[in-house]
CSV table of C-alpha atoms in Angstrom, one decimal:
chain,number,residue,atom,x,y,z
A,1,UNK,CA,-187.0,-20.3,-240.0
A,2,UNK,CA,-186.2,-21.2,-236.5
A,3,UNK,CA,-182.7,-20.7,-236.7
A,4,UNK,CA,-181.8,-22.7,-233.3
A,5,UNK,CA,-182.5,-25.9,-233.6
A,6,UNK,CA,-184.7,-27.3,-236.0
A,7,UNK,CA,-184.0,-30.5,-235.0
A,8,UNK,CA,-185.0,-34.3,-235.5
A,9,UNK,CA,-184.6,-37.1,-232.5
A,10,UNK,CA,-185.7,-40.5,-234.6
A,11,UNK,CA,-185.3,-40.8,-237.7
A,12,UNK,CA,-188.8,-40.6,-238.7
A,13,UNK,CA,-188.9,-36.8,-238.2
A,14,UNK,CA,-185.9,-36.4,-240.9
A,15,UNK,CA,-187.1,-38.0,-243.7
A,16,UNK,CA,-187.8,-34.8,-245.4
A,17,UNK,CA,-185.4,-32.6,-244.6
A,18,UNK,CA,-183.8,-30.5,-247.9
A,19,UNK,CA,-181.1,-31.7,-249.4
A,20,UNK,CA,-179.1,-28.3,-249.7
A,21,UNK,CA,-179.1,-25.7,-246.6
A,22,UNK,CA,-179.5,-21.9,-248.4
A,23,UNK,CA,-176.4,-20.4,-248.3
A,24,UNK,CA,-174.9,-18.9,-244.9
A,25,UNK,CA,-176.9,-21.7,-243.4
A,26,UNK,CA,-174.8,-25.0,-241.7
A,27,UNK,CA,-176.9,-27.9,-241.2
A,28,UNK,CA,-175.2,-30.1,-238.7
A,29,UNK,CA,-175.8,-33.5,-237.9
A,30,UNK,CA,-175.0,-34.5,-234.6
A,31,UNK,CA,-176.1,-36.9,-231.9
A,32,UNK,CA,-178.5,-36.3,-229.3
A,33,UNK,CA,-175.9,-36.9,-226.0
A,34,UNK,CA,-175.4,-34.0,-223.1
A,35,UNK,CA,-172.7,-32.3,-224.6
A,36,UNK,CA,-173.9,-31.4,-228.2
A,37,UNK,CA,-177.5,-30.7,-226.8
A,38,UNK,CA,-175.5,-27.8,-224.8
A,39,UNK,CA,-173.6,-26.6,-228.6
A,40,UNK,CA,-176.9,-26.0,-229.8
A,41,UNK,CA,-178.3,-24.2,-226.9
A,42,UNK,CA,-174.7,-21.8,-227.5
A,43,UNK,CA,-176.2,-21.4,-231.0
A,44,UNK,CA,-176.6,-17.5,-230.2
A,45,UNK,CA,-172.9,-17.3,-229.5
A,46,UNK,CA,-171.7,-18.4,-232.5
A,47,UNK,CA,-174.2,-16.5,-234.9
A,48,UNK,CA,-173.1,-13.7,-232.9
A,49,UNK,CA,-170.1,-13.6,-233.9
A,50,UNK,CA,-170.4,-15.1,-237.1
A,51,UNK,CA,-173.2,-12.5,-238.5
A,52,UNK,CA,-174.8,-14.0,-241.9
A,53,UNK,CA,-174.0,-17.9,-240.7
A,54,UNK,CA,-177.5,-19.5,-238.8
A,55,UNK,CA,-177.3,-23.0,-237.5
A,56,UNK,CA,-179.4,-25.6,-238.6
A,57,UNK,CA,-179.5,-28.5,-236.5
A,58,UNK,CA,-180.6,-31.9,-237.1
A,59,UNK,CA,-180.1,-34.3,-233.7
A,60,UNK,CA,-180.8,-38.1,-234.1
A,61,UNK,CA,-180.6,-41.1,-232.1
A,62,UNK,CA,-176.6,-42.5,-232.2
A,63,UNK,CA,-177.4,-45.8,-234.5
A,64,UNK,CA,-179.6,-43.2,-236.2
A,65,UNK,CA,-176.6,-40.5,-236.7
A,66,UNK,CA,-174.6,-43.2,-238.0
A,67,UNK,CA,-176.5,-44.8,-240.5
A,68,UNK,CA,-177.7,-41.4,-241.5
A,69,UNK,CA,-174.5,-40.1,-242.2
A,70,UNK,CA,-172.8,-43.2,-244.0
A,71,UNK,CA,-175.6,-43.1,-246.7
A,72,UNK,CA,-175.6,-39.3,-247.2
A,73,UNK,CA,-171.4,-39.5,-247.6
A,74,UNK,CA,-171.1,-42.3,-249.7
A,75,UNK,CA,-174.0,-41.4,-252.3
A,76,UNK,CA,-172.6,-37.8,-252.0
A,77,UNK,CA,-176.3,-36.8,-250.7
A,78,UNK,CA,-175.1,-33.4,-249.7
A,79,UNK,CA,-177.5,-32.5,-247.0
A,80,UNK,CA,-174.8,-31.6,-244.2
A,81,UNK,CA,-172.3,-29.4,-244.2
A,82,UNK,CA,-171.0,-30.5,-241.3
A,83,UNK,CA,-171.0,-34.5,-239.5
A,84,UNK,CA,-170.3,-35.5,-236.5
A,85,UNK,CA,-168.7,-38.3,-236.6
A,86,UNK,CA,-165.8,-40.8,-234.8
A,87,UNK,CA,-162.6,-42.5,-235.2
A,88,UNK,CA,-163.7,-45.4,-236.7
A,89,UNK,CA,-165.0,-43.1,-239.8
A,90,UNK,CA,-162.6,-39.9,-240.3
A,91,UNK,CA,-159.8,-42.7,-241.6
A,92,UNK,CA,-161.8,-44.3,-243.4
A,93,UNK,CA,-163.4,-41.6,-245.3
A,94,UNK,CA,-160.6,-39.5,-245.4
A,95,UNK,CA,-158.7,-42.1,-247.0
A,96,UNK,CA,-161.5,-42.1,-249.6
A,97,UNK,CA,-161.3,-38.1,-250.1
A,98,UNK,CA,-165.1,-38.1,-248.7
A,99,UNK,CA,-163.6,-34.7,-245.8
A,100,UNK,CA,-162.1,-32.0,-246.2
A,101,UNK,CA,-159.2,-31.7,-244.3
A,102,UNK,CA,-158.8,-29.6,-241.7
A,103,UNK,CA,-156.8,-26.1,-241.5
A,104,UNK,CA,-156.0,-24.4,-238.3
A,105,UNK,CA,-154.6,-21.5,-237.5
A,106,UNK,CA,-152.0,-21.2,-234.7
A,107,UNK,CA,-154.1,-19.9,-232.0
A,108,UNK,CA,-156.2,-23.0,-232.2
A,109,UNK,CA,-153.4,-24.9,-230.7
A,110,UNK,CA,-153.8,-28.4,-232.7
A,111,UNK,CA,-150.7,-29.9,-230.4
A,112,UNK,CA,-152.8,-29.4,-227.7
A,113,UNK,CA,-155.2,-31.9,-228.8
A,114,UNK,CA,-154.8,-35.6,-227.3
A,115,UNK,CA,-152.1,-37.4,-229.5
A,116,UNK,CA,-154.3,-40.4,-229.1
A,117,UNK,CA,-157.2,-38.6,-230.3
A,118,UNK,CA,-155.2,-36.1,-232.8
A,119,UNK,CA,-154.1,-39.8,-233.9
A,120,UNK,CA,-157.0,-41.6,-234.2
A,121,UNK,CA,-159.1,-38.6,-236.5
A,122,UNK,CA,-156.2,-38.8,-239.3
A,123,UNK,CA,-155.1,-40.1,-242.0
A,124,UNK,CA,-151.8,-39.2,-243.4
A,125,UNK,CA,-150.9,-37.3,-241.5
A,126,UNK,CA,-153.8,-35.0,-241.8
A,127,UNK,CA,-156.8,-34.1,-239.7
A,128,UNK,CA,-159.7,-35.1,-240.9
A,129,UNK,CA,-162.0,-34.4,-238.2
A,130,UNK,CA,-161.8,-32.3,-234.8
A,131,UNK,CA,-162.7,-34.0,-231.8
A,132,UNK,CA,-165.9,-31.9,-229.9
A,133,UNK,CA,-165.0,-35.1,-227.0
A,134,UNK,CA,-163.6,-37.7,-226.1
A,135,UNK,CA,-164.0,-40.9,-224.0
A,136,UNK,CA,-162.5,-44.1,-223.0
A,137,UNK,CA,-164.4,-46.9,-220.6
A,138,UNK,CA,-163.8,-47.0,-217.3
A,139,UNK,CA,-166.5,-48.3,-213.9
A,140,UNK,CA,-168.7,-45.9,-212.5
A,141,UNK,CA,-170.0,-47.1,-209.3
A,142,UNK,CA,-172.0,-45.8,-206.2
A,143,UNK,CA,-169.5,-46.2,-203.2
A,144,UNK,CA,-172.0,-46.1,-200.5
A,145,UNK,CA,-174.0,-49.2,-201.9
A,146,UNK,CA,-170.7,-51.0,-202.8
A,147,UNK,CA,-169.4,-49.8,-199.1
A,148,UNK,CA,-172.9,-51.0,-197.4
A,149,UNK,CA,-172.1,-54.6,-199.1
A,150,UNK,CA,-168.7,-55.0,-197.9
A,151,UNK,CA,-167.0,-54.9,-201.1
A,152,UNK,CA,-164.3,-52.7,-202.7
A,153,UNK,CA,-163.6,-52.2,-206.1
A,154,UNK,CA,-159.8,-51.1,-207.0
A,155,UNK,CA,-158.5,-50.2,-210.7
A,156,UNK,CA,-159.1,-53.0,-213.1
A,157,UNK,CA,-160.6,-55.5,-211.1
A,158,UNK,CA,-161.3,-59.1,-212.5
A,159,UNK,CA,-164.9,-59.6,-214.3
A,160,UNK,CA,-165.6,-62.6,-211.4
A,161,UNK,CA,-165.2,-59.6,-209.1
A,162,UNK,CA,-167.5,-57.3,-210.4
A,163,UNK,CA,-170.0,-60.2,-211.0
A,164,UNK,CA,-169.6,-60.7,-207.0
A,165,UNK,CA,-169.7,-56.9,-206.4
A,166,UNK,CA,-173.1,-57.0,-208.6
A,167,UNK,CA,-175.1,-59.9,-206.5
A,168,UNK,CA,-174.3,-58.1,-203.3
A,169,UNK,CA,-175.5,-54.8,-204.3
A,170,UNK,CA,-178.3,-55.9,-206.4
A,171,UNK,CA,-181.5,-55.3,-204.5
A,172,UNK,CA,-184.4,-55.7,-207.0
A,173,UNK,CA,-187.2,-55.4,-204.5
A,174,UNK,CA,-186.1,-52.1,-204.3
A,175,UNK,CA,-185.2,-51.6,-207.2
A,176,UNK,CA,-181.3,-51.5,-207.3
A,177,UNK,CA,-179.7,-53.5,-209.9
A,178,UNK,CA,-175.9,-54.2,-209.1
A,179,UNK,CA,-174.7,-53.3,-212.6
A,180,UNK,CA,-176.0,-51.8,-215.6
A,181,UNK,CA,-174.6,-52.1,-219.7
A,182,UNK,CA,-175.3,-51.7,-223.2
A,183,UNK,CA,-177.7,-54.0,-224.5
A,184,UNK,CA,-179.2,-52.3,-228.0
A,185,UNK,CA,-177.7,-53.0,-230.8
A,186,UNK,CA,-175.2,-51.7,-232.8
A,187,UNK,CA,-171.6,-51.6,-233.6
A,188,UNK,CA,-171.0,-48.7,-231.8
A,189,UNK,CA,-173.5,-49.6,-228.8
A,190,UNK,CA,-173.9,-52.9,-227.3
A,191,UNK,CA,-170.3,-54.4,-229.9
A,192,UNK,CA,-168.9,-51.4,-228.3
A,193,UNK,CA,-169.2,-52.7,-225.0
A,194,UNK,CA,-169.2,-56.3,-225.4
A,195,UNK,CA,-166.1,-55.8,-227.9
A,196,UNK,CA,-164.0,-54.6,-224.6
A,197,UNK,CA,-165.2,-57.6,-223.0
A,198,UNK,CA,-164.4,-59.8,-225.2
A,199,UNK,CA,-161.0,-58.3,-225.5
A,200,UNK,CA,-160.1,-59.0,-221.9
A,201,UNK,CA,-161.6,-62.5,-222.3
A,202,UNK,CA,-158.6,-63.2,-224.9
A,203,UNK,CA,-160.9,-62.4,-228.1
A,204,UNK,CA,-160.6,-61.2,-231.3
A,205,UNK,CA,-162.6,-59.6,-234.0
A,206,UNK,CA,-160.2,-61.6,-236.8
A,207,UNK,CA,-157.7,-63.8,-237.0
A,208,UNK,CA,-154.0,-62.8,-238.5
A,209,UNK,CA,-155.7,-64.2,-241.8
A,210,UNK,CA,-158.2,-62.1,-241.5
A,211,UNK,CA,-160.7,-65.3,-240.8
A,212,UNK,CA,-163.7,-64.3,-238.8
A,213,UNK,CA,-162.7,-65.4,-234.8
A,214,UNK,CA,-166.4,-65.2,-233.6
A,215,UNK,CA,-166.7,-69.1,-233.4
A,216,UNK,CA,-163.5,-68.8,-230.5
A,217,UNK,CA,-164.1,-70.3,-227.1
A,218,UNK,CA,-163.1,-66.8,-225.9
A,219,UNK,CA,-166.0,-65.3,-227.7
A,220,UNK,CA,-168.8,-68.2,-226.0
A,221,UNK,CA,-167.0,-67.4,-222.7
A,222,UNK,CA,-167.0,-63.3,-223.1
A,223,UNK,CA,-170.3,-63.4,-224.1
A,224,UNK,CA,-172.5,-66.3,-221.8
A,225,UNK,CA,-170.6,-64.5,-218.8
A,226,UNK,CA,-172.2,-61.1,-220.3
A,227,UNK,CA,-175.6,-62.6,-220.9
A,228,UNK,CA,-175.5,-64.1,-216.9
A,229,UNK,CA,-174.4,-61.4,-215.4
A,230,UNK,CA,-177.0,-58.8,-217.3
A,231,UNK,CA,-180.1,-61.3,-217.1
A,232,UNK,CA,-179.3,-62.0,-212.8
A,233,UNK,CA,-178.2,-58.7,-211.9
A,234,UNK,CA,-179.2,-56.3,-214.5
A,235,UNK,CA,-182.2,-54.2,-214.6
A,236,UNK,CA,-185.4,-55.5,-216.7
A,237,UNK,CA,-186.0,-54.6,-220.8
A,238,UNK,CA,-181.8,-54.5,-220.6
A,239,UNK,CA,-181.8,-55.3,-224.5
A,240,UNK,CA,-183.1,-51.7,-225.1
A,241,UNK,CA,-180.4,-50.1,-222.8
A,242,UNK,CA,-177.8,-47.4,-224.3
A,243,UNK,CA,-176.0,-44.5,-223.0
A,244,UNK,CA,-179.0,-42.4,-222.3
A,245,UNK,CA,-181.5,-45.3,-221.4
A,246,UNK,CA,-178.5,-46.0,-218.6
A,247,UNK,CA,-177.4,-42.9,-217.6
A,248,UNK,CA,-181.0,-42.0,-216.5
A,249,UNK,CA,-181.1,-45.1,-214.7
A,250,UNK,CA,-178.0,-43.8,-213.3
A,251,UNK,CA,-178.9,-40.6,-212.3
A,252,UNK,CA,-182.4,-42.2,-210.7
A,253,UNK,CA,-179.5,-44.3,-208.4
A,254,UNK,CA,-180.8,-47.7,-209.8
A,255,UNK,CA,-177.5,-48.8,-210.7
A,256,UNK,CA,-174.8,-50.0,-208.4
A,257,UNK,CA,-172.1,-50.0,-211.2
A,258,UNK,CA,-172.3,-49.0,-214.6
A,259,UNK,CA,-169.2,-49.5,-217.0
A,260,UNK,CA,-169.7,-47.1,-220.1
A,261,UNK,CA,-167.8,-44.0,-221.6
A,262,UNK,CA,-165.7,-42.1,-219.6
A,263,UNK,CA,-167.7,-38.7,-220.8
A,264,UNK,CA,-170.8,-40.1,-218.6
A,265,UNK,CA,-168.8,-38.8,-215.4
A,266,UNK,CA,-169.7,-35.7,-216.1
A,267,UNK,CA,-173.3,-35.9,-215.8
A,268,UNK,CA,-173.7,-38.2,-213.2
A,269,UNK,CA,-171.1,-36.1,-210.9
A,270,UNK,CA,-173.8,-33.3,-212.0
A,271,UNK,CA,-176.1,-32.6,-208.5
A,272,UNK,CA,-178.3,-30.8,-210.8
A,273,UNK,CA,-179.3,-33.7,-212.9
A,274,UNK,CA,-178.1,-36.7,-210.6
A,275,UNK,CA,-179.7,-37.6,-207.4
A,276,UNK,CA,-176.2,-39.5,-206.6
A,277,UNK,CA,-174.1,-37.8,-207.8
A,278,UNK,CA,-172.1,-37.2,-204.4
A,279,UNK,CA,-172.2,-41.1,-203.5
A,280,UNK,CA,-170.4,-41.7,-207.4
A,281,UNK,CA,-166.6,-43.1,-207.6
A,282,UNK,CA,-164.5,-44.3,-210.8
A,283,UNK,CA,-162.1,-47.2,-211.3
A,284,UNK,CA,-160.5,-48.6,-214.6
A,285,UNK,CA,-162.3,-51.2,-216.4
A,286,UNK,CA,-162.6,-55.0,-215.6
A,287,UNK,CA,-160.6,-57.9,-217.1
A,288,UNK,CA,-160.5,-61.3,-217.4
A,289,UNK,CA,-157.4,-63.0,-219.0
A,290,UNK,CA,-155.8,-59.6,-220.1
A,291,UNK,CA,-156.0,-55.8,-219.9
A,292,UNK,CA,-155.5,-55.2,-223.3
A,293,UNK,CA,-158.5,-54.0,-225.4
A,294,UNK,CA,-160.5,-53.9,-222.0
A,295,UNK,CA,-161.4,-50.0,-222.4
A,296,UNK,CA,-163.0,-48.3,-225.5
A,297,UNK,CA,-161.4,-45.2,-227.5
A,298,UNK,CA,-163.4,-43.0,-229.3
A,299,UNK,CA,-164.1,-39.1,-230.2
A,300,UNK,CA,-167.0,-37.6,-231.0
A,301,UNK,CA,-165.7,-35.1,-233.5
A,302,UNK,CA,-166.9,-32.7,-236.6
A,303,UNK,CA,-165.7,-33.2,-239.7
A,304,UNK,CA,-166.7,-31.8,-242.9
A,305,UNK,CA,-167.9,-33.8,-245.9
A,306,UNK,CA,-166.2,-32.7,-249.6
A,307,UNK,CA,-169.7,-31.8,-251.2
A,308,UNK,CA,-170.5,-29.3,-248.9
A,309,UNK,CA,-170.8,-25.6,-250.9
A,310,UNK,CA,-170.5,-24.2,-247.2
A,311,UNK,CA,-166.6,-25.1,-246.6
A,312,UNK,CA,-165.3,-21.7,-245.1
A,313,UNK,CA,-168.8,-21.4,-243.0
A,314,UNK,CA,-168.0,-25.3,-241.9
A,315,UNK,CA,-164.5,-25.0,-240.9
A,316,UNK,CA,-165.0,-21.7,-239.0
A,317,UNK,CA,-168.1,-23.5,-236.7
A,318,UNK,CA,-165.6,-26.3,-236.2
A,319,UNK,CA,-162.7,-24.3,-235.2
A,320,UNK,CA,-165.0,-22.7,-232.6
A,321,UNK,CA,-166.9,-25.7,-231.5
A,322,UNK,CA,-163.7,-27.5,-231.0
A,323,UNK,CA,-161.6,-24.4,-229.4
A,324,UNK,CA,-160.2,-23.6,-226.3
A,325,UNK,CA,-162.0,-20.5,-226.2
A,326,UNK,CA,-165.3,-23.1,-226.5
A,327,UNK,CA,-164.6,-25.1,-223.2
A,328,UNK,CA,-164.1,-22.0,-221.4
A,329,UNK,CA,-167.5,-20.7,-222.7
A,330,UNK,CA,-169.1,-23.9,-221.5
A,331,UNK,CA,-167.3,-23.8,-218.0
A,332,UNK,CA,-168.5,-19.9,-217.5
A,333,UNK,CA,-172.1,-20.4,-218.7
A,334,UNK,CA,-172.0,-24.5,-216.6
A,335,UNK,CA,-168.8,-24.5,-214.2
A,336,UNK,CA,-166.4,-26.4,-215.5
A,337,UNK,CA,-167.3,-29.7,-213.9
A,338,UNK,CA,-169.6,-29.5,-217.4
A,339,UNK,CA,-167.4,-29.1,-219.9
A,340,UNK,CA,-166.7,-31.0,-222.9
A,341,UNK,CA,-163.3,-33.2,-222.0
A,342,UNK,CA,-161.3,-35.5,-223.5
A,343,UNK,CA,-160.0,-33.8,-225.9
A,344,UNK,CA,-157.3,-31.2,-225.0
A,345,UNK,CA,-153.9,-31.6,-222.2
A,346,UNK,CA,-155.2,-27.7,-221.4
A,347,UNK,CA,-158.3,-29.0,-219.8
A,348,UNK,CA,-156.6,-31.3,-217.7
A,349,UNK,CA,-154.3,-29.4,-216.9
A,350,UNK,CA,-156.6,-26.5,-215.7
A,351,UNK,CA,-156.4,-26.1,-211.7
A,352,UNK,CA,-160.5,-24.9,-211.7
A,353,UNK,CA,-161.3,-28.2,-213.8
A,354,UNK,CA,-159.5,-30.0,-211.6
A,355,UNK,CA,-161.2,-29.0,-208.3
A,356,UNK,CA,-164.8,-29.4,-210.2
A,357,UNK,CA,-164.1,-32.6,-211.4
A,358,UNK,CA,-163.7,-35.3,-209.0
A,359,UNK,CA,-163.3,-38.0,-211.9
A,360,UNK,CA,-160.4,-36.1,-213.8
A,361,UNK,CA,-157.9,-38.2,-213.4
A,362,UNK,CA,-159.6,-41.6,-213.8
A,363,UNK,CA,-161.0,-40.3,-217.3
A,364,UNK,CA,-157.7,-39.2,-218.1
A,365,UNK,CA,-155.5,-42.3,-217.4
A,366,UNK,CA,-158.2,-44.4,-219.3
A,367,UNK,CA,-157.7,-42.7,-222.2
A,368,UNK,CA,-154.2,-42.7,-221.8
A,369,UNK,CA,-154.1,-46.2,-221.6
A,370,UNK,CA,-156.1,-47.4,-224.4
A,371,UNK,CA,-153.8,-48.6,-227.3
A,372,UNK,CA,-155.7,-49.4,-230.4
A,373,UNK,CA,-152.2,-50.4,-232.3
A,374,UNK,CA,-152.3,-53.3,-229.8
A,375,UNK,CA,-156.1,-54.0,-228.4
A,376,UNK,CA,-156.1,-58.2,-228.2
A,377,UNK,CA,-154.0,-60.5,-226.3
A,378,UNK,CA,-153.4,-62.6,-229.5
A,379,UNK,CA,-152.1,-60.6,-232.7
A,380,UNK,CA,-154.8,-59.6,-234.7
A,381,UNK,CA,-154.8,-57.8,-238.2
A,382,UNK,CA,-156.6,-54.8,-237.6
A,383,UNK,CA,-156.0,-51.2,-235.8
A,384,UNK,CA,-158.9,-50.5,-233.4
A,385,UNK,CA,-159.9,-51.4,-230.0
A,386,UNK,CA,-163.7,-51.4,-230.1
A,387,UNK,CA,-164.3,-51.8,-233.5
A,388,UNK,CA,-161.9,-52.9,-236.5
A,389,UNK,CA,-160.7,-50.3,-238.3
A,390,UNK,CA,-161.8,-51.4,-242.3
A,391,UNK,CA,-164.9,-50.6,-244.2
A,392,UNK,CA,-166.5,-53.9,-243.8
A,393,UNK,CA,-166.8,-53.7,-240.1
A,394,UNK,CA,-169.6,-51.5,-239.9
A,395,UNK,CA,-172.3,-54.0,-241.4
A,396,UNK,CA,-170.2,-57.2,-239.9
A,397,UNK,CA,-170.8,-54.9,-236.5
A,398,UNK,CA,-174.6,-54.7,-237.1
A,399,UNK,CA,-175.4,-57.6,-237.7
A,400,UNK,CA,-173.6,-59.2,-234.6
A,401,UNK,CA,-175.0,-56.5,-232.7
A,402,UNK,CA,-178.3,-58.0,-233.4
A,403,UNK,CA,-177.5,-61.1,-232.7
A,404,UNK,CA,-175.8,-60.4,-229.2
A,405,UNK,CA,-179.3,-57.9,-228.0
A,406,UNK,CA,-181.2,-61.8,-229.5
A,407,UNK,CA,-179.0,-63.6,-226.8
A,408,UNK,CA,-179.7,-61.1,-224.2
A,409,UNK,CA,-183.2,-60.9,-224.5
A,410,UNK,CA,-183.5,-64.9,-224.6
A,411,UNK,CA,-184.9,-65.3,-228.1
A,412,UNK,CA,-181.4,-67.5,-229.1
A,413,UNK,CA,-179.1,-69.1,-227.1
A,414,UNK,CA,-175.4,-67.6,-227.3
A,415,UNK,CA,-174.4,-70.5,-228.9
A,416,UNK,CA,-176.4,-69.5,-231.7
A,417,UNK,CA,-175.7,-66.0,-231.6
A,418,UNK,CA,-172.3,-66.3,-232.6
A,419,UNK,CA,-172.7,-69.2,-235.1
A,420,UNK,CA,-175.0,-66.9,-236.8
A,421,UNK,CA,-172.5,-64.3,-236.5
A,422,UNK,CA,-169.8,-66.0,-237.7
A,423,UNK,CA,-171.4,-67.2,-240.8
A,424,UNK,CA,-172.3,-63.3,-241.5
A,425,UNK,CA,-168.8,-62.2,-240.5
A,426,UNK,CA,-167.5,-65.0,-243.1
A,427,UNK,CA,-170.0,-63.7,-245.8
A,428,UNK,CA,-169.2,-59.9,-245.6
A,429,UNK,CA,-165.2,-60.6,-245.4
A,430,UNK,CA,-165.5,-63.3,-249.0
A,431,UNK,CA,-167.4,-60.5,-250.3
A,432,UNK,CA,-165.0,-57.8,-249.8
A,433,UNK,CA,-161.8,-60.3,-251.2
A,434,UNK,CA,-160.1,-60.8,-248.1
A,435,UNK,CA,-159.7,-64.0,-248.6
C-alpha cells in the first residue's frame, strides 16, 4: 500500500474507499489547501517516529470534505479515524458525543493556543478538536497597482471605497481585475464571504425570534452591491471562484485586491509560488454600516470521531500535527514565512517568524478582533460570525449558497435569490421546531 498519500481530490475518486483502515493505519480526511498538502508530504516524519502507525490520506475538495465528513459522523460510517474539521462542527458534534475529546500532556502547551480558537473548538469546557490553522478575513492587495491608480487603502475602509479602488485598478484588456471573491457555493465558501458582507451591511442570519432575516433590506443591499461589484470588476466564470481558483489568480497578479482568509498571506508573500508576492500588502476588512461581523473566524483543525478503533494512534498524529515542535519542523524544512499560523501566541511571538512574515501582524489583529459572541449590528440569537452556530445552518447555508452563485452568474435576479432563500431558510427552521 502506498503508505503516503493515497489520496482522492473530487469526490468521485472516494467512492470506494474501505470503510475500516487495518489496524496501525490512520486514515485522515483532510482538505486539499497549502498547508495540509505540506502534513502529508511530512508523512515520513511522523511514521518515523511513530514505527507501526502509516498514514492514509484521503484529500477532497472543501464542499467535498464537508459533506463527506457530516454523513460519515452522523451515520457512524467509521471510515476516518481522524477529521478535519472547523468551528462551526467541533461544538456541534461534541455536544452530541460524535469526538473524542482531547487529552494533552503538559509539553503540548494547550494555553498557548489562541483563546479565540481554543474557544471556538469546545464545548464545555473541553477540546474537542485541535486547530492545524487558523484564519480570520482581512484585504490582500497589490500596492504597486493600487499606488499606480492614485488610491490608498487604510485598515477597514468603507465597501464604496474598495468598489472605487476596484474600477481604477481594473484593467481587463490586460487582464487585471480590481478585485477578486468567492463565488462557488457553499456555506463555508461563497456564505462565508458574503455572510461578512452582509454583516457590515447591518444583516443578519435570524432575527431574535429566530425568524429567517434573508427578506431584510440589508440583505438586497449586501448582496446587489456584491453582485455589481463582482460582474464590473471581477474576473470572468467568477461563480466558480474559491480559495484556490483565487489564490492562483492571485499568484498569476490578475487580482488588484482579493479579500479572503487571512492564511492566504502566506502563499501569496511566497516568491516561490507568487509572481507578486513582493508588490502584496494587507489591511482589515471593508465595512459598510458597521465593523461588526465584517471578518470571518474559523480553524481548520483535527478532531477525532468516537467510532474510530484507532483512538491512541489518532490523538498521538494530532498532538504532533498540532505541536509546537510541528511549526518548527515546517519552518526548518520551508522558512518560517511557510508555516502553519493562527493558531499558537508562540508563533507570533517568534522573532524569526516575525522577520519572514511581512503580514504577521495584520493576520494577527484580525483574528484578534473577530467576536463571534457579538458578529451583527442588530442582536441576533446565534453565536457565530460567518455561519450560525446550530445544526440547521449547514443545509439553510447550502441552499442560499446556491442561490447567491444563481445571482452572480445572472441566471436570477437577487431579488429572487433571497426570496427563494428565505422561503428555504423558513422551511428548515419550522422543521427543526424553532418556532
Amino acid at each position: 500500500m502506498n503508505r503516503f498519500i493515497k489520496s482522492a481530490v473530487g469526490s468521485i475518486l472516494i467512492a470506494g474507499i474501505a470503510t475500516f483502515a487495518n489496524a496501525g493505519e490512520l486514515t485522515i480526511a483532510t482538505v486539499n489547501n497549502g498547508h495540509m498538502i505540506e502534513m502529508q508530504k511530512l508523512t515520513p516524519e511522523f511514521e518515523a517516529a511513530h514505527p507501526g502507525t502509516t498514514l492514509n490520506w484521503v484529500v477532497l475538495e472543501e464542499g467535498i470534505l464537508r459533506s463527506r465528513v457530516t454523513t460519515d459522523i452522523s451515520t457512524k460510517g467509521g471510515q476516518f479515524d481522524v477529521m478535519t474539521i472547523g468551528m462551526y462542527e467541533a461544538p456541534i458534534w461534541g455536544k452530541n458525543n460524535w469526538l473524542v475529546p482531547l487529552q494533552f500532556g503538559a509539553d503540548y502547551d494547550v494555553n498557548d493556543i489562541l483563546p479565540a480558537m481554543r474557544n471556538g473548538l469546545s464545548y464545555d469546557g473541553n477540546l474537542y478538536a485541535a486547530p492545524f490553522y487558523g484564519e480570520s478575513s482581512m484585504i490582500m492587495y497589490r500596492k504597486d497597482l493600487v499606488e499606480a491608480a492614485g488610491m490608498t487603502i487604510m485598515d477597514n475602509p468603507t465597501w464604496d471605497h474598495i468598489r472605487d479602488v476596484a474600477a481604477a485598478v481594473t484593467d481587463k484588456e490586460n487582464g487585471i481585475y480590481g478585485i477578486c471573491l468567492r463565488g462557488k457555493p457553499g456555506w463555508g465558501d461563497n456564505m462565508a464571504f458574503i455572510t461578512t458582507m452582509a454583516n457590515s451591511f447591518g444583516a443578519q442570519w435570524f432575527n431574535t425570534d429566530w425568524t429567517p432575516a434573508l427578506d431584510s433590506q440589508a440583505w438586497n443591499d449586501a448582496v446587489n452591491f456584491y453582485v455589481d461589484l463582482l460582474t464590473n470588476y471581477g474576473p470572468p466564470g467568477s461563480e466558480a471562484n474559491s480559495f484556490n481558483e483565487i489564490l492562483a489568480l492571485m499568484n498569476e497578479g490578475k487580482c488588484g485586491m482579493w479579500i479572503d482568509a487571512t492564511i492566504a498571506a502566506s502563499f501569496v508573500t511566497d516568491p516561490s509560488q507568487s509572481k507578486v508576492a513582493d508588490m502584496m500588502a494587507f489591511a482589515q476588512s471593508p465595512y459598510k454600516a458597521t465593523t461588526k461581523g465584517a471578518n470571518w473566524l474559523w480553524a481548520w483543525a483535527l478532531a477525532i470521531p468516537a467510532g474510530t478503533k484507532q483512538q491512541d494512534e489518532a490523538q498521538a498524529f494530532i498532538e504532533w500535527a498540532t505541536s509546537k515542535a510541528y511549526i518548527e519542523l515546517v519552518a526548518s524544512k520551508n522558512g518560517w514565512g511557510s508555516v502553519p499560523t493562527g493558531t499558537r501566541q508562540s508563533t507570533y511571538d517568534n522573532q524569526m517568524f516575525r522577520d519572514a512574515a511581512t503580514f504577521d501582524e495584520a493576520e494577527l489583529k484580525a483574528i484578534l478582533s473577530a467576536n463571534p459572541e457579538d458578529s451583527t449590528l442588530n442582536p441576533s440569537p446565534y453565536v457565530g460570525v460567518q455561519f450560525a452556530a446550530i445544526p440547521e445552518f449547514q443545509a439553510i447555508g447550502v441552499a442560499v449558497g446556491q442561490q447567491m452563485t444563481a445571482a452572480l452568474a445572472g441566471q436570477i435576479s437577487v431579488e429572487e435569490a433571497l426570496a427563494n432563500s428565505q422561503e428555504a431558510a423558513d422551511r428548515e427552521m419550522r422543521k427543526a421546531g424553532y418556532y
